[in-house]
């Protein structure tokens, strides 16, 4: 059995075991009667979104396509715009309304991801001031409502320009480019964001994008790939991508500790 598939089976087994556990082992209350008061005072209730699923505004204010834009449009049915993130939940325009609802729901935290192609449209180099402005407004609005922002630097939406230029996560060049992108995030938002995630579930990026081929960039090979991929190598590429993800994570964390943590933003 291939290692990646063995891990997947173990996770499924763990999930099945958890499903049989007692759903509520608290103070004898019925599940429906649980309230925030039943949790420790420092317990944080939150919600989460990713940029491509939530923001929309795919071609507004300088944002360029990501690999998710390309993949979603390539696999859409003719005339069906409901399967892409061009509009999504329209968080780019409706974030104030959404944050108001978060507050009314009683959330303490909100985890969002930053769109690399909105912040740095060419993947490297010039920073988009409108992208910086949007995330500044989002973060400030959250704080004004007493909600702590948790920022994820990357959630699968690599700028398409980097995928086209050198193959994205398959190329070690991604380590330097990701670190430079993370540097911009830390510099622009680190005075207010104290909770960071470098890469969201890199195991999913590896397995979905480079083994099964059912997500961007849609690379796989038979007999392992589930999709009809036109290119890829399911035997080797997942491990190359995983390796580069680990190095990119390590590089960004080292940068933060060396350059930003000492500034006592916390």
Short mmCIF file of the C-alpha atoms (twelve columns), coordinates in Angstrom:
data_MODEL
# 
_entry.id   MODEL 
# 
loop_
_atom_site.group_PDB 
_atom_site.id 
_atom_site.type_symbol 
_atom_site.label_atom_id 
_atom_site.label_alt_id 
_atom_site.label_comp_id 
_atom_site.label_asym_id 
_atom_site.label_seq_id 
_atom_site.Cartn_x 
_atom_site.Cartn_y 
_atom_site.Cartn_z 
_atom_site.pdbx_PDB_model_num 
ATOM 1   C CA . UNK A 1   0.000   0.000  0.000   1 
ATOM 2   C CA . UNK A 2   1.341   3.457  -0.872  1 
ATOM 3   C CA . UNK A 3   2.152   5.602  2.212   1 
ATOM 4   C CA . UNK A 4   -0.219  8.440  1.329   1 
ATOM 5   C CA . UNK A 5   -3.141  6.057  0.943   1 
ATOM 6   C CA . UNK A 6   -2.222  4.255  4.169   1 
ATOM 7   C CA . UNK A 7   -2.371  7.563  6.045   1 
ATOM 8   C CA . UNK A 8   -5.765  8.306  4.492   1 
ATOM 9   C CA . UNK A 9   -7.124  4.942  5.624   1 
ATOM 10  C CA . UNK A 10  -5.833  5.500  9.163   1 
ATOM 11  C CA . UNK A 11  -7.544  8.887  9.291   1 
ATOM 12  C CA . UNK A 12  -10.806 7.341  8.104   1 
ATOM 13  C CA . UNK A 13  -10.530 4.650  10.762  1 
ATOM 14  C CA . UNK A 14  -9.925  7.278  13.449  1 
ATOM 15  C CA . UNK A 15  -12.940 9.254  12.262  1 
ATOM 16  C CA . UNK A 16  -15.125 6.151  12.360  1 
ATOM 17  C CA . UNK A 17  -13.983 5.383  15.900  1 
ATOM 18  C CA . UNK A 18  -14.677 8.953  16.998  1 
ATOM 19  C CA . UNK A 19  -18.180 8.747  15.540  1 
ATOM 20  C CA . UNK A 20  -19.052 5.973  17.987  1 
ATOM 21  C CA . UNK A 21  -17.896 7.937  21.039  1 
ATOM 22  C CA . UNK A 22  -20.277 9.620  23.472  1 
ATOM 23  C CA . UNK A 23  -21.164 13.007 21.917  1 
ATOM 24  C CA . UNK A 24  -21.271 14.876 25.230  1 
ATOM 25  C CA . UNK A 25  -19.410 13.854 28.350  1 
ATOM 26  C CA . UNK A 26  -20.023 17.020 30.348  1 
ATOM 27  C CA . UNK A 27  -21.955 17.632 33.545  1 
ATOM 28  C CA . UNK A 28  -24.960 15.473 32.696  1 
ATOM 29  C CA . UNK A 29  -26.630 18.053 30.478  1 
ATOM 30  C CA . UNK A 30  -28.339 17.152 27.258  1 
ATOM 31  C CA . UNK A 31  -26.409 18.222 24.118  1 
ATOM 32  C CA . UNK A 32  -29.065 20.788 23.235  1 
ATOM 33  C CA . UNK A 33  -28.581 22.631 26.512  1 
ATOM 34  C CA . UNK A 34  -24.864 23.337 26.126  1 
ATOM 35  C CA . UNK A 35  -23.936 27.024 26.221  1 
ATOM 36  C CA . UNK A 36  -20.724 29.042 26.162  1 
ATOM 37  C CA . UNK A 37  -20.858 29.108 29.955  1 
ATOM 38  C CA . UNK A 38  -20.079 25.380 29.972  1 
ATOM 39  C CA . UNK A 39  -16.632 26.032 28.487  1 
ATOM 40  C CA . UNK A 40  -13.539 27.539 30.109  1 
ATOM 41  C CA . UNK A 41  -13.457 31.315 30.099  1 
ATOM 42  C CA . UNK A 42  -10.538 31.419 27.680  1 
ATOM 43  C CA . UNK A 43  -12.148 28.993 25.209  1 
ATOM 44  C CA . UNK A 44  -12.464 30.655 21.803  1 
ATOM 45  C CA . UNK A 45  -15.404 29.994 19.494  1 
ATOM 46  C CA . UNK A 46  -14.692 30.743 15.871  1 
ATOM 47  C CA . UNK A 47  -15.447 30.205 12.218  1 
ATOM 48  C CA . UNK A 48  -13.263 29.788 9.175   1 
ATOM 49  C CA . UNK A 49  -13.209 30.562 5.459   1 
ATOM 50  C CA . UNK A 50  -10.687 30.505 2.637   1 
ATOM 51  C CA . UNK A 51  -10.093 33.392 0.265   1 
ATOM 52  C CA . UNK A 52  -11.225 31.594 -2.888  1 
ATOM 53  C CA . UNK A 53  -14.397 30.253 -1.274  1 
ATOM 54  C CA . UNK A 54  -15.393 33.515 0.394   1 
ATOM 55  C CA . UNK A 55  -14.013 36.678 -1.192  1 
ATOM 56  C CA . UNK A 56  -15.201 36.611 -4.794  1 
ATOM 57  C CA . UNK A 57  -14.193 39.785 -6.685  1 
ATOM 58  C CA . UNK A 58  -11.959 37.522 -8.747  1 
ATOM 59  C CA . UNK A 59  -10.921 40.178 -11.253 1 
ATOM 60  C CA . UNK A 60  -11.312 43.329 -9.146  1 
ATOM 61  C CA . UNK A 61  -8.770  45.796 -7.778  1 
ATOM 62  C CA . UNK A 62  -5.700  44.164 -9.271  1 
ATOM 63  C CA . UNK A 63  -6.252  40.534 -8.318  1 
ATOM 64  C CA . UNK A 64  -4.913  38.048 -10.867 1 
ATOM 65  C CA . UNK A 65  -6.009  34.424 -11.422 1 
ATOM 66  C CA . UNK A 66  -4.939  31.679 -9.054  1 
ATOM 67  C CA . UNK A 67  -4.678  27.992 -9.882  1 
ATOM 68  C CA . UNK A 68  -8.140  27.570 -8.373  1 
ATOM 69  C CA . UNK A 69  -9.618  30.060 -10.859 1 
ATOM 70  C CA . UNK A 70  -8.042  28.151 -13.724 1 
ATOM 71  C CA . UNK A 71  -9.086  24.741 -12.428 1 
ATOM 72  C CA . UNK A 72  -12.673 25.730 -11.600 1 
ATOM 73  C CA . UNK A 73  -13.282 27.320 -14.990 1 
ATOM 74  C CA . UNK A 74  -11.670 24.430 -16.840 1 
ATOM 75  C CA . UNK A 75  -13.970 21.920 -15.125 1 
ATOM 76  C CA . UNK A 76  -17.185 23.945 -15.187 1 
ATOM 77  C CA . UNK A 77  -20.196 22.898 -17.197 1 
ATOM 78  C CA . UNK A 78  -20.964 25.229 -20.073 1 
ATOM 79  C CA . UNK A 79  -22.744 28.333 -18.839 1 
ATOM 80  C CA . UNK A 80  -22.637 27.276 -15.177 1 
ATOM 81  C CA . UNK A 81  -20.960 29.950 -13.049 1 
ATOM 82  C CA . UNK A 82  -22.030 28.386 -9.754  1 
ATOM 83  C CA . UNK A 83  -18.998 26.110 -9.597  1 
ATOM 84  C CA . UNK A 84  -16.319 28.790 -9.452  1 
ATOM 85  C CA . UNK A 85  -15.248 31.458 -6.999  1 
ATOM 86  C CA . UNK A 86  -15.756 34.490 -9.224  1 
ATOM 87  C CA . UNK A 87  -18.398 35.784 -6.803  1 
ATOM 88  C CA . UNK A 88  -18.384 33.092 -4.094  1 
ATOM 89  C CA . UNK A 89  -19.870 34.502 -0.858  1 
ATOM 90  C CA . UNK A 90  -18.902 38.015 -2.006  1 
ATOM 91  C CA . UNK A 91  -16.909 38.593 1.162   1 
ATOM 92  C CA . UNK A 92  -14.815 41.211 -0.608  1 
ATOM 93  C CA . UNK A 93  -17.854 43.485 -0.672  1 
ATOM 94  C CA . UNK A 94  -19.908 42.100 2.215   1 
ATOM 95  C CA . UNK A 95  -17.299 41.525 4.902   1 
ATOM 96  C CA . UNK A 96  -18.855 44.131 7.209   1 
ATOM 97  C CA . UNK A 97  -22.216 42.371 7.052   1 
ATOM 98  C CA . UNK A 98  -20.565 39.012 7.666   1 
ATOM 99  C CA . UNK A 99  -18.591 40.296 10.644  1 
ATOM 100 C CA . UNK A 100 -21.759 41.752 12.137  1 
ATOM 101 C CA . UNK A 101 -23.334 38.293 11.858  1 
ATOM 102 C CA . UNK A 102 -20.249 36.740 13.455  1 
ATOM 103 C CA . UNK A 103 -20.627 39.083 16.402  1 
ATOM 104 C CA . UNK A 104 -24.335 38.342 16.729  1 
ATOM 105 C CA . UNK A 105 -23.549 34.614 16.642  1 
ATOM 106 C CA . UNK A 106 -21.149 35.044 19.548  1 
ATOM 107 C CA . UNK A 107 -17.897 34.240 17.779  1 
ATOM 108 C CA . UNK A 108 -14.603 35.158 19.417  1 
ATOM 109 C CA . UNK A 109 -12.297 34.341 16.502  1 
ATOM 110 C CA . UNK A 110 -12.319 34.261 12.726  1 
ATOM 111 C CA . UNK A 111 -9.820  32.319 10.665  1 
ATOM 112 C CA . UNK A 112 -9.414  33.575 7.078   1 
ATOM 113 C CA . UNK A 113 -6.833  33.053 4.377   1 
ATOM 114 C CA . UNK A 114 -5.031  35.747 2.434   1 
ATOM 115 C CA . UNK A 115 -5.148  35.628 -1.352  1 
ATOM 116 C CA . UNK A 116 -1.576  35.615 -2.636  1 
ATOM 117 C CA . UNK A 117 -2.679  36.814 -6.076  1 
ATOM 118 C CA . UNK A 118 -4.651  39.687 -4.543  1 
ATOM 119 C CA . UNK A 119 -1.769  40.846 -2.387  1 
ATOM 120 C CA . UNK A 120 1.039   40.278 -4.922  1 
ATOM 121 C CA . UNK A 121 -0.606  39.965 -8.361  1 
ATOM 122 C CA . UNK A 122 2.552   38.792 -10.144 1 
ATOM 123 C CA . UNK A 123 3.377   36.295 -7.414  1 
ATOM 124 C CA . UNK A 124 6.522   38.172 -6.465  1 
ATOM 125 C CA . UNK A 125 7.683   41.765 -6.415  1 
ATOM 126 C CA . UNK A 126 5.230   44.649 -6.425  1 
ATOM 127 C CA . UNK A 127 2.613   44.645 -3.682  1 
ATOM 128 C CA . UNK A 128 -0.950  45.619 -4.566  1 
ATOM 129 C CA . UNK A 129 -2.009  48.547 -2.320  1 
ATOM 130 C CA . UNK A 130 -5.684  47.738 -2.839  1 
ATOM 131 C CA . UNK A 131 -5.061  44.213 -1.628  1 
ATOM 132 C CA . UNK A 132 -3.297  45.540 1.463   1 
ATOM 133 C CA . UNK A 133 -6.166  47.959 2.014   1 
ATOM 134 C CA . UNK A 134 -8.782  45.226 1.836   1 
ATOM 135 C CA . UNK A 135 -7.090  43.035 4.431   1 
ATOM 136 C CA . UNK A 136 -6.400  46.035 6.666   1 
ATOM 137 C CA . UNK A 137 -10.099 46.893 6.563   1 
ATOM 138 C CA . UNK A 138 -11.084 43.287 7.251   1 
ATOM 139 C CA . UNK A 139 -8.729  42.954 10.211  1 
ATOM 140 C CA . UNK A 140 -9.712  46.311 11.693  1 
ATOM 141 C CA . UNK A 141 -13.408 45.506 11.361  1 
ATOM 142 C CA . UNK A 142 -12.904 42.212 13.172  1 
ATOM 143 C CA . UNK A 143 -11.030 43.882 16.017  1 
ATOM 144 C CA . UNK A 144 -13.644 46.630 16.274  1 
ATOM 145 C CA . UNK A 145 -16.204 43.881 16.924  1 
ATOM 146 C CA . UNK A 146 -14.052 42.105 19.494  1 
ATOM 147 C CA . UNK A 147 -13.193 39.217 17.169  1 
ATOM 148 C CA . UNK A 148 -9.610  37.988 17.001  1 
ATOM 149 C CA . UNK A 149 -8.238  37.555 13.452  1 
ATOM 150 C CA . UNK A 150 -6.399  34.324 12.661  1 
ATOM 151 C CA . UNK A 151 -4.643  34.619 9.293   1 
ATOM 152 C CA . UNK A 152 -3.614  31.753 7.023   1 
ATOM 153 C CA . UNK A 153 -0.976  32.734 4.494   1 
ATOM 154 C CA . UNK A 154 -1.717  30.040 1.906   1 
ATOM 155 C CA . UNK A 155 -4.792  27.922 1.250   1 
ATOM 156 C CA . UNK A 156 -4.255  26.267 -2.135  1 
ATOM 157 C CA . UNK A 157 -4.714  29.385 -4.317  1 
ATOM 158 C CA . UNK A 158 -1.227  29.741 -5.777  1 
ATOM 159 C CA . UNK A 159 -0.946  32.586 -8.308  1 
ATOM 160 C CA . UNK A 160 -1.369  31.017 -11.731 1 
ATOM 161 C CA . UNK A 161 1.574   33.034 -13.000 1 
ATOM 162 C CA . UNK A 162 3.957   31.080 -10.744 1 
ATOM 163 C CA . UNK A 163 2.443   27.762 -11.810 1 
ATOM 164 C CA . UNK A 164 2.975   28.740 -15.441 1 
ATOM 165 C CA . UNK A 165 6.451   30.150 -14.912 1 
ATOM 166 C CA . UNK A 166 8.146   27.313 -13.065 1 
ATOM 167 C CA . UNK A 167 5.621   24.686 -11.967 1 
ATOM 168 C CA . UNK A 168 4.672   26.145 -8.608  1 
ATOM 169 C CA . UNK A 169 5.111   23.773 -5.674  1 
ATOM 170 C CA . UNK A 170 7.085   21.296 -7.773  1 
ATOM 171 C CA . UNK A 171 9.976   23.750 -8.003  1 
ATOM 172 C CA . UNK A 172 12.189  24.740 -5.052  1 
ATOM 173 C CA . UNK A 173 11.924  28.348 -6.251  1 
ATOM 174 C CA . UNK A 174 8.563   28.355 -4.472  1 
ATOM 175 C CA . UNK A 175 10.359  28.393 -1.112  1 
ATOM 176 C CA . UNK A 176 11.894  31.821 -1.693  1 
ATOM 177 C CA . UNK A 177 8.748   33.233 -3.268  1 
ATOM 178 C CA . UNK A 178 6.523   31.960 -0.466  1 
ATOM 179 C CA . UNK A 179 8.878   33.383 2.147   1 
ATOM 180 C CA . UNK A 180 8.859   36.779 0.440   1 
ATOM 181 C CA . UNK A 181 5.053   36.691 0.316   1 
ATOM 182 C CA . UNK A 182 4.892   35.732 4.001   1 
ATOM 183 C CA . UNK A 183 7.236   38.630 4.745   1 
ATOM 184 C CA . UNK A 184 4.724   41.041 3.213   1 
ATOM 185 C CA . UNK A 185 1.904   39.528 5.282   1 
ATOM 186 C CA . UNK A 186 3.856   39.770 8.527   1 
ATOM 187 C CA . UNK A 187 4.995   43.315 7.779   1 
ATOM 188 C CA . UNK A 188 1.611   44.689 6.772   1 
ATOM 189 C CA . UNK A 189 -0.662  42.899 9.239   1 
ATOM 190 C CA . UNK A 190 1.526   41.600 12.065  1 
ATOM 191 C CA . UNK A 191 0.864   44.582 14.313  1 
ATOM 192 C CA . UNK A 192 -2.724  43.339 14.708  1 
ATOM 193 C CA . UNK A 193 -2.633  39.663 13.759  1 
ATOM 194 C CA . UNK A 194 -0.976  37.526 16.420  1 
ATOM 195 C CA . UNK A 195 -2.207  34.129 15.224  1 
ATOM 196 C CA . UNK A 196 -0.713  32.847 11.969  1 
ATOM 197 C CA . UNK A 197 -0.906  29.636 9.949   1 
ATOM 198 C CA . UNK A 198 1.620   29.203 7.156   1 
ATOM 199 C CA . UNK A 199 -0.042  26.578 4.940   1 
ATOM 200 C CA . UNK A 200 -3.533  25.178 5.391   1 
ATOM 201 C CA . UNK A 201 -3.583  21.364 5.326   1 
ATOM 202 C CA . UNK A 202 -0.625  20.808 3.000   1 
ATOM 203 C CA . UNK A 203 -1.508  17.105 3.017   1 
ATOM 204 C CA . UNK A 204 -4.669  17.989 1.088   1 
ATOM 205 C CA . UNK A 205 -2.713  20.108 -1.396  1 
ATOM 206 C CA . UNK A 206 -0.421  17.150 -1.996  1 
ATOM 207 C CA . UNK A 207 -3.029  14.406 -2.261  1 
ATOM 208 C CA . UNK A 208 -5.770  16.307 -4.080  1 
ATOM 209 C CA . UNK A 209 -3.621  18.294 -6.490  1 
ATOM 210 C CA . UNK A 210 -0.757  15.931 -7.281  1 
ATOM 211 C CA . UNK A 211 -1.921  12.392 -6.440  1 
ATOM 212 C CA . UNK A 212 -5.658  12.159 -7.148  1 
ATOM 213 C CA . UNK A 213 -5.685  15.131 -9.523  1 
ATOM 214 C CA . UNK A 214 -9.158  16.252 -8.463  1 
ATOM 215 C CA . UNK A 215 -8.062  19.738 -7.413  1 
ATOM 216 C CA . UNK A 216 -5.622  22.325 -8.718  1 
ATOM 217 C CA . UNK A 217 -3.261  22.050 -10.430 1 
ATOM 218 C CA . UNK A 218 -4.908  18.766 -11.458 1 
ATOM 219 C CA . UNK A 219 -1.833  16.590 -11.863 1 
ATOM 220 C CA . UNK A 220 -1.902  12.790 -11.586 1 
ATOM 221 C CA . UNK A 221 -1.047  9.583  -13.379 1 
ATOM 222 C CA . UNK A 222 -2.657  6.176  -13.715 1 
ATOM 223 C CA . UNK A 223 -3.377  3.909  -12.000 1 
ATOM 224 C CA . UNK A 224 -3.400  6.142  -8.919  1 
ATOM 225 C CA . UNK A 225 -5.070  9.333  -10.105 1 
ATOM 226 C CA . UNK A 226 -8.845  9.580  -9.849  1 
ATOM 227 C CA . UNK A 227 -9.140  12.223 -12.557 1 
ATOM 228 C CA . UNK A 228 -8.370  12.131 -16.261 1 
ATOM 229 C CA . UNK A 229 -5.186  14.164 -15.897 1 
ATOM 230 C CA . UNK A 230 -3.257  15.332 -18.927 1 
ATOM 231 C CA . UNK A 231 0.013   15.475 -16.984 1 
ATOM 232 C CA . UNK A 232 1.587   14.520 -13.684 1 
ATOM 233 C CA . UNK A 233 3.286   11.715 -11.789 1 
ATOM 234 C CA . UNK A 234 1.309   10.370 -8.830  1 
ATOM 235 C CA . UNK A 235 4.226   8.211  -7.737  1 
ATOM 236 C CA . UNK A 236 6.812   10.965 -7.256  1 
ATOM 237 C CA . UNK A 237 5.298   14.449 -7.428  1 
ATOM 238 C CA . UNK A 238 3.343   14.291 -4.141  1 
ATOM 239 C CA . UNK A 239 6.587   13.761 -2.245  1 
ATOM 240 C CA . UNK A 240 8.364   16.589 -4.068  1 
ATOM 241 C CA . UNK A 241 5.515   18.972 -3.253  1 
ATOM 242 C CA . UNK A 242 5.348   17.829 0.376   1 
ATOM 243 C CA . UNK A 243 9.096   18.396 0.697   1 
ATOM 244 C CA . UNK A 244 8.833   21.924 -0.684  1 
ATOM 245 C CA . UNK A 245 5.851   22.682 1.556   1 
ATOM 246 C CA . UNK A 246 7.853   21.693 4.629   1 
ATOM 247 C CA . UNK A 247 10.801  23.834 3.572   1 
ATOM 248 C CA . UNK A 248 8.563   26.809 2.780   1 
ATOM 249 C CA . UNK A 249 6.862   26.499 6.165   1 
ATOM 250 C CA . UNK A 250 10.199  26.296 7.961   1 
ATOM 251 C CA . UNK A 251 11.564  29.282 6.064   1 
ATOM 252 C CA . UNK A 252 8.538   31.460 6.846   1 
ATOM 253 C CA . UNK A 253 8.561   30.503 10.536  1 
ATOM 254 C CA . UNK A 254 12.278  31.259 10.800  1 
ATOM 255 C CA . UNK A 255 11.696  34.636 9.164   1 
ATOM 256 C CA . UNK A 256 8.929   35.489 11.608  1 
ATOM 257 C CA . UNK A 257 10.951  34.519 14.662  1 
ATOM 258 C CA . UNK A 258 14.019  36.382 13.457  1 
ATOM 259 C CA . UNK A 259 12.417  39.554 12.121  1 
ATOM 260 C CA . UNK A 260 8.971   40.060 13.627  1 
ATOM 261 C CA . UNK A 261 8.494   38.218 16.897  1 
ATOM 262 C CA . UNK A 262 11.157  40.363 18.562  1 
ATOM 263 C CA . UNK A 263 9.136   43.476 17.773  1 
ATOM 264 C CA . UNK A 264 6.761   42.466 20.573  1 
ATOM 265 C CA . UNK A 265 3.612   42.851 18.510  1 
ATOM 266 C CA . UNK A 266 1.982   40.509 21.014  1 
# 
